[in-house]
Coordinates of C-alpha atoms and ligand atoms in Angstrom, one line a residue:
M1 CA -5.3 18.8 3.1
Q2 CA -8.0 17.9 5.3
I3 CA -6.9 15.4 7.9
T4 CA -8.0 13.6 11.3
A5 CA -6.0 13.9 14.4
A6 CA -6.0 13.2 17.8
V7 CA -5.5 16.2 19.4
V8 CA -5.2 16.9 22.9
R9 CA -6.9 20.6 24.3
E10 CA -5.2 21.0 28.1
P11 CA -3.5 19.1 30.1
G12 CA -4.3 15.6 31.4
A13 CA -7.3 16.0 29.1
N14 CA -8.5 13.0 26.4
F15 CA -7.7 13.1 23.0
T16 CA -10.7 14.6 20.9
L17 CA -10.8 12.9 17.7
E18 CA -10.7 16.4 14.5
A19 CA -10.8 17.4 11.2
V20 CA -7.6 19.8 11.1
E21 CA -5.5 21.3 8.1
L22 CA -2.3 20.0 7.3
D23 CA 0.4 21.7 4.8
E24 CA 1.5 20.2 1.8
P25 CA 5.2 18.6 2.2
R26 CA 8.1 21.5 1.9
A27 CA 11.1 20.3 -0.4
D28 CA 13.3 18.6 2.5
E29 CA 9.1 17.0 3.8
I30 CA 7.4 13.5 3.1
L31 CA 3.8 13.3 3.8
V32 CA 3.5 9.8 5.4
R33 CA -0.5 8.0 5.6
I34 CA -0.3 6.7 9.5
A35 CA -1.5 2.7 9.1
A36 CA -0.4 2.4 12.7
V37 CA 1.1 4.3 15.5
G38 CA 2.1 2.8 19.1
V39 CA 1.1 4.6 22.0
C40 CA 4.8 4.9 24.2
H41 CA 4.5 6.1 27.5
T42 CA 6.6 9.9 26.6
D43 CA 3.6 10.7 24.9
L44 CA 0.8 10.7 27.9
V45 CA 4.3 12.5 29.6
A46 CA 3.9 15.0 27.1
R47 CA -0.3 15.0 27.0
D48 CA 0.2 15.3 30.9
G49 CA 1.8 18.9 30.3
V50 CA 4.7 17.2 32.8
M51 CA 6.9 17.2 29.5
P52 CA 6.5 20.8 28.5
F53 CA 4.8 20.8 24.7
S54 CA 2.8 24.1 24.1
M55 CA -0.8 23.1 23.4
P56 CA -3.5 22.0 21.7
A57 CA -1.4 19.3 19.9
V58 CA -0.9 16.8 18.4
L59 CA 1.0 13.8 19.8
G60 CA 2.3 10.8 18.7
H61 CA 5.6 9.5 18.0
E62 CA 5.6 5.2 17.1
G63 CA 4.1 6.1 13.4
A64 CA 4.3 3.4 10.5
G65 CA 2.7 4.1 6.9
T66 CA 2.8 4.7 3.6
V67 CA 4.4 7.4 1.6
E68 CA 2.1 9.9 -0.3
K69 CA 3.9 12.2 -1.7
V70 CA 7.4 13.7 -1.1
G71 CA 8.8 17.1 -1.5
S72 CA 11.3 18.3 -4.3
A73 CA 15.0 17.4 -2.0
V74 CA 13.9 14.0 -1.0
T75 CA 15.6 11.6 -3.1
K76 CA 15.8 8.6 -0.5
I77 CA 12.1 7.4 0.0
A78 CA 9.5 7.6 -2.8
P79 CA 5.7 7.6 -3.3
G80 CA 4.2 4.0 -1.8
D81 CA 7.1 3.5 -0.2
R82 CA 6.0 1.7 3.2
V83 CA 8.1 3.3 6.0
A84 CA 8.4 4.1 9.9
I85 CA 8.7 7.1 11.8
I86 CA 11.8 7.1 14.7
F87 CA 12.9 10.3 16.1
R88 CA 14.6 13.3 14.3
S89 CA 17.7 13.9 14.3
C90 CA 20.3 17.0 12.2
G91 CA 23.3 14.3 10.5
S92 CA 25.7 16.8 10.3
C93 CA 26.8 17.3 14.2
D94 CA 29.5 15.3 15.6
R95 CA 27.6 13.2 17.5
C96 CA 24.9 11.9 14.3
G97 CA 28.4 11.6 12.4
S98 CA 30.0 9.1 15.4
G99 CA 26.5 7.4 14.8
D100 CA 25.0 8.3 17.5
P101 CA 22.0 10.4 16.6
A102 CA 19.6 9.9 19.7
Y103 CA 22.4 12.9 21.0
C104 CA 22.0 14.6 18.1
Y105 CA 23.4 18.4 19.6
T106 CA 20.1 19.5 17.7
M107 CA 17.6 17.0 19.5
P108 CA 15.3 19.7 21.7
I109 CA 14.6 21.6 18.2
L110 CA 14.1 18.7 16.2
N111 CA 11.7 16.9 18.5
Y112 CA 10.0 18.8 21.4
I113 CA 9.5 22.3 20.5
G114 CA 6.5 22.2 18.8
M115 CA 6.6 23.5 15.2
R116 CA 9.8 23.5 12.6
P117 CA 12.9 25.1 13.8
D118 CA 12.2 28.4 12.0
G119 CA 9.5 28.4 14.0
S120 CA 6.4 27.6 11.6
T121 CA 4.1 24.7 12.0
A122 CA 1.8 23.0 9.3
I123 CA -1.3 21.8 11.0
R124 CA -3.9 24.2 12.2
H125 CA -7.7 24.3 13.4
G126 CA -9.5 26.6 11.1
D127 CA -7.0 29.8 12.1
I128 CA -5.4 28.6 15.3
A129 CA -2.4 26.7 14.9
I130 CA -1.8 23.3 16.5
S131 CA 1.6 21.9 17.8
Y132 CA 3.1 19.3 16.2
N133 CA 6.4 18.1 14.8
F134 CA 6.8 15.3 18.3
F135 CA 9.2 13.6 17.8
G136 CA 9.6 15.0 14.2
Q137 CA 6.4 13.6 13.1
S138 CA 3.2 13.9 15.2
S139 CA 1.8 10.7 14.3
F140 CA -1.5 10.4 16.2
A141 CA -3.4 11.0 12.7
S142 CA -4.0 10.2 9.7
H143 CA -1.3 11.6 7.9
T144 CA 1.8 12.9 9.2
L145 CA 5.1 15.2 7.8
A146 CA 8.5 13.7 8.4
Y147 CA 11.8 13.8 6.6
E148 CA 14.4 11.5 5.1
R149 CA 16.5 11.2 8.7
N150 CA 13.4 10.1 10.3
V151 CA 11.8 7.5 7.8
L152 CA 13.2 4.0 7.9
K153 CA 11.9 1.8 4.6
L154 CA 10.5 -1.2 5.4
P155 CA 10.5 -4.4 4.2
D156 CA 7.2 -5.4 2.6
D157 CA 6.8 -9.3 5.0
I158 CA 6.7 -6.6 8.7
P159 CA 3.0 -5.2 9.6
F160 CA 2.6 -2.1 10.5
E161 CA 1.4 -2.9 14.0
I162 CA 4.3 -4.3 14.0
A163 CA 7.1 -2.3 13.2
A164 CA 5.7 0.9 14.3
P165 CA 6.8 0.3 18.0
L166 CA 9.9 -0.4 16.8
G167 CA 10.5 3.2 16.5
C168 CA 11.0 4.1 19.6
G169 CA 9.5 1.9 22.8
V170 CA 11.1 -1.4 21.0
Q171 CA 14.4 0.0 20.1
T172 CA 14.6 1.8 23.6
G173 CA 14.4 -1.2 25.1
A174 CA 16.3 -4.0 23.3
G175 CA 19.0 -1.4 22.0
G176 CA 19.6 -0.4 26.0
V177 CA 20.6 -3.8 26.8
M178 CA 21.8 -4.8 23.3
L179 CA 24.0 -1.4 22.4
A180 CA 23.9 1.0 25.4
L181 CA 24.6 -1.7 27.9
A182 CA 25.9 -4.1 25.5
C183 CA 25.8 -7.0 28.2
P184 CA 28.1 -9.2 27.2
R185 CA 27.0 -13.4 27.2
N186 CA 26.9 -15.1 31.2
S187 CA 25.9 -11.5 32.2
S188 CA 23.5 -10.8 34.7
I189 CA 21.1 -8.3 34.4
L190 CA 18.0 -6.2 36.6
I191 CA 15.4 -4.7 34.6
T192 CA 13.3 -2.5 36.6
G193 CA 9.2 -2.5 34.5
G194 CA 7.8 -5.0 33.1
G195 CA 6.3 -2.5 30.1
T196 CA 7.1 -2.6 26.7
V197 CA 10.6 -1.2 27.4
G198 CA 11.2 -3.3 30.1
L199 CA 9.8 -6.2 27.7
S200 CA 12.3 -5.3 25.2
A201 CA 14.7 -5.6 27.0
V202 CA 14.2 -8.9 28.6
M203 CA 14.2 -9.6 25.1
G204 CA 17.2 -8.1 24.0
A205 CA 19.2 -9.4 26.8
A206 CA 18.0 -13.3 25.9
I207 CA 19.6 -12.2 22.5
Q208 CA 22.7 -10.9 24.5
G209 CA 22.9 -14.1 25.7
C210 CA 22.6 -13.3 29.6
R211 CA 22.5 -15.8 32.1
T212 CA 20.7 -14.0 34.6
I213 CA 17.7 -12.1 33.7
I214 CA 15.7 -10.4 36.8
V215 CA 12.5 -8.6 36.4
V216 CA 10.8 -6.8 39.1
E217 CA 7.0 -5.6 37.9
P218 CA 3.6 -5.6 40.0
H219 CA 1.3 -7.1 37.8
A220 CA 1.5 -11.0 37.6
A221 CA 0.5 -11.3 34.0
R222 CA 3.8 -8.8 32.9
R223 CA 6.0 -10.9 35.1
V224 CA 4.1 -14.7 33.7
L225 CA 5.2 -12.3 29.9
A226 CA 8.5 -11.5 31.0
Q227 CA 9.4 -15.0 32.2
Q228 CA 8.0 -16.2 28.6
L229 CA 11.1 -14.0 26.6
G230 CA 13.4 -14.8 28.7
A231 CA 13.6 -13.7 32.2
T232 CA 14.4 -16.0 34.5
H233 CA 13.9 -14.9 37.7
L234 CA 10.4 -12.4 39.2
I235 CA 10.2 -10.0 42.1
A236 CA 6.5 -8.6 42.6
P237 CA 7.8 -5.2 44.6
N238 CA 4.7 -5.0 46.0
E239 CA 5.5 -8.3 47.9
C240 CA 9.0 -7.5 48.3
P241 CA 10.2 -4.9 50.9
D242 CA 13.7 -4.8 50.0
L243 CA 14.4 -4.9 46.7
A244 CA 18.2 -5.0 46.5
A245 CA 18.1 -7.5 49.4
A246 CA 16.0 -10.4 47.1
V247 CA 18.1 -9.3 44.4
R248 CA 20.8 -9.9 46.7
A249 CA 19.4 -13.7 47.5
I250 CA 19.5 -14.5 44.1
L251 CA 22.8 -13.0 43.2
P252 CA 24.6 -12.5 46.7
N253 CA 27.5 -10.6 44.8
G254 CA 24.8 -8.1 42.4
V255 CA 23.8 -7.9 38.9
D256 CA 26.8 -6.8 36.2
Y257 CA 23.9 -4.9 34.9
A258 CA 20.4 -2.8 36.3
F259 CA 18.7 -1.3 33.8
D260 CA 15.3 0.9 34.7
T261 CA 12.6 1.7 32.8
T262 CA 10.2 3.1 36.5
G263 CA 11.9 6.5 36.8
Q264 CA 10.5 5.8 40.2
P265 CA 13.7 7.4 43.1
E266 CA 13.1 4.1 45.5
I267 CA 13.6 1.7 42.7
L268 CA 16.3 3.8 40.9
T269 CA 17.8 3.7 45.1
A270 CA 16.9 0.2 45.1
A271 CA 18.7 -0.7 41.7
M272 CA 22.0 0.6 42.6
G273 CA 22.3 -1.3 46.0
A274 CA 21.3 -4.4 43.7
L275 CA 24.6 -3.5 41.9
A276 CA 27.7 -5.5 41.7
P277 CA 31.1 -4.2 41.7
K278 CA 31.9 -2.6 38.2
G279 CA 27.9 -2.4 37.7
V280 CA 26.2 -0.2 35.2
L281 CA 22.8 1.2 35.9
G282 CA 21.6 2.6 33.0
I283 CA 18.3 4.8 33.0
V284 CA 15.4 4.8 30.0
G285 CA 12.4 5.7 32.5
I286 CA 11.4 9.3 33.3
P287 CA 12.3 10.5 36.6
P288 CA 10.1 12.9 38.9
V289 CA 11.6 16.9 37.9
G290 CA 14.1 17.4 40.6
T291 CA 15.3 13.5 41.3
P292 CA 19.0 13.1 42.7
M293 CA 21.3 11.1 41.0
P294 CA 20.8 7.6 43.1
G295 CA 22.9 5.9 45.3
Q296 CA 26.2 7.5 46.7
L297 CA 29.1 8.8 45.3
G298 CA 31.0 7.2 47.8
V299 CA 30.2 3.8 47.3
V300 CA 30.1 4.4 42.9
L301 CA 33.9 5.8 43.8
Q302 CA 34.8 2.4 45.8
L303 CA 32.9 -0.1 43.7
G304 CA 34.0 1.7 40.1
Q305 CA 29.9 2.1 39.1
T306 CA 28.6 3.7 36.3
V307 CA 25.4 5.4 36.4
R308 CA 24.4 5.8 33.0
G309 CA 21.4 7.7 30.7
I310 CA 20.1 6.2 27.8
I311 CA 18.0 7.7 24.8
E312 CA 16.5 5.5 22.5
G313 CA 18.7 2.7 23.5
D314 CA 21.8 4.2 22.0
S315 CA 19.9 3.3 18.4
D316 CA 21.0 4.5 15.2
P317 CA 17.2 3.5 13.5
E318 CA 18.9 3.5 9.7
F319 CA 21.3 0.5 11.1
F320 CA 19.9 -0.8 14.2
L321 CA 16.2 -1.3 13.0
P322 CA 17.1 -3.6 10.3
I323 CA 18.8 -5.6 12.6
L324 CA 16.0 -5.8 15.0
I325 CA 13.3 -6.8 12.3
D326 CA 15.6 -9.3 11.5
H327 CA 15.2 -10.7 15.7
W328 CA 11.6 -10.3 15.2
R329 CA 11.7 -12.4 11.8
A330 CA 13.9 -15.0 13.6
G331 CA 11.1 -15.2 16.6
R332 CA 14.0 -14.0 18.9
L333 CA 11.7 -10.5 19.1
P334 CA 8.5 -11.7 18.9
L335 CA 6.6 -8.8 19.4
E336 CA 2.9 -9.4 18.8
M337 CA 3.3 -11.2 22.4
L338 CA 3.4 -7.4 23.6
I339 CA 1.1 -5.6 21.3
H340 CA -2.9 -4.5 21.2
A341 CA -4.0 -3.3 18.1
F342 CA -7.0 -0.7 18.6
P343 CA -8.6 1.4 15.9
F344 CA -7.7 5.2 15.6
D345 CA -10.7 6.0 17.2
Q346 CA -10.5 4.3 20.3
I347 CA -7.9 5.6 21.7
N348 CA -8.9 7.4 25.1
H349 CA -10.1 3.5 25.9
A350 CA -7.2 2.0 24.5
I351 CA -4.9 4.6 26.8
L352 CA -7.4 3.3 29.7
A353 CA -6.4 -0.4 29.1
Q354 CA -2.8 0.1 29.6
H355 CA -3.3 2.0 32.1
Q356 CA -5.5 -0.6 34.1
G357 CA -2.5 -3.0 33.0
D358 CA -4.8 -4.7 30.5
C359 CA -2.4 -4.7 27.1
V360 CA 1.5 -3.5 27.2
K361 CA 1.8 -1.9 24.3
V362 CA -1.2 -0.2 22.8
V363 CA -1.0 0.2 19.0
L364 CA -3.7 1.9 17.1
T365 CA -4.5 1.3 13.7
L366 CA -5.8 3.0 10.6
P367 CA -7.8 1.8 7.4
S368 CA -5.7 2.3 4.4
A369 CA -6.8 4.1 1.4
Ligands
CXF401 C1 12.1 10.1 25.4 C2 13.1 9.2 26.7 C3 13.3 10.8 27.7 C4 13.5 11.8 27.4 C5 12.1 12.0 26.4 C6 12.5 11.0 25.5 N1 12.2 9.3 24.8 C7 11.4 8.9 24.1 O1 10.0 8.5 24.3
ZN402 ZN1 8.7 7.2 23.2

């Protein structure tokens, strides 16, 4: 069938809206008409060629929409279902079996190689194959193919624009604090970066009942938002030469938890310097290639600290997304405060607005049938 997709043709280039061919769903595939898709920082890292992904390519990994067709082996989902599309996992390895699909043994093959695991592709422009299957979806398009393992049926009351970013940025931030760090009531946390992931972490920390929530963010408007969402202390890094000291001015013994969404080596080092004994630093921001572990092993040893990477907030989406949807319903996850909707054909303009700090979470919307 003919669809419209936002194609990136070379590293760093703008997206171009193109008419391309999409295959009919195979037995295990689900054709989804996209209604909304969030833009995540990882899409831009891939667009810029920093995360290797063969081009031309269709990116996008926070899709939500309506199922149009399913393959013969699909039983969980039916045409007409409203779904969110999430990262893909195999469902049969040890990690998937223990509720950790974000660490699926075949995560790279199912999400990052730009084609199906058998080497075939489903999107073409004339005779030229286009890389797709980004996070098992590639949803910067009017339609996409997904799988039973990476779609979640949505309740009727959640709009697609709200549901879309649950699939990556929101579950990464909220899950990072609620599941991976599992911050206990009255604990303290430092959150570096006030984008979608950082602000979702703030909401997650408020849900957990953290007593002290310190947010480091350069944009004043985002600091205001962080405070409205539950931050107790705000630090403007540009006005603060020593971040660890600024945190210790608030909590002399340091923070119980730190959660880095920036991936910036100097921020990571400062976050380590702000950790209390037995403190845990969770890392979700993508650091430059070759960045060493932050801090010093001797200090980590002496203070019994932990540094850990976190993918997708340690979420098992089938269980965690319904919990997040309940928090949204109850007003504890007011995602409307972060989201800025733009029409799909404004994709480049929307990304520029996000880059300039004019909005936090860009969600692109497409007309329904
Ligand atoms: C990313 C996190 C860093 C590694 C690649 C995948 N997740 C979502 O955007
Ligand atoms: Zn993402």
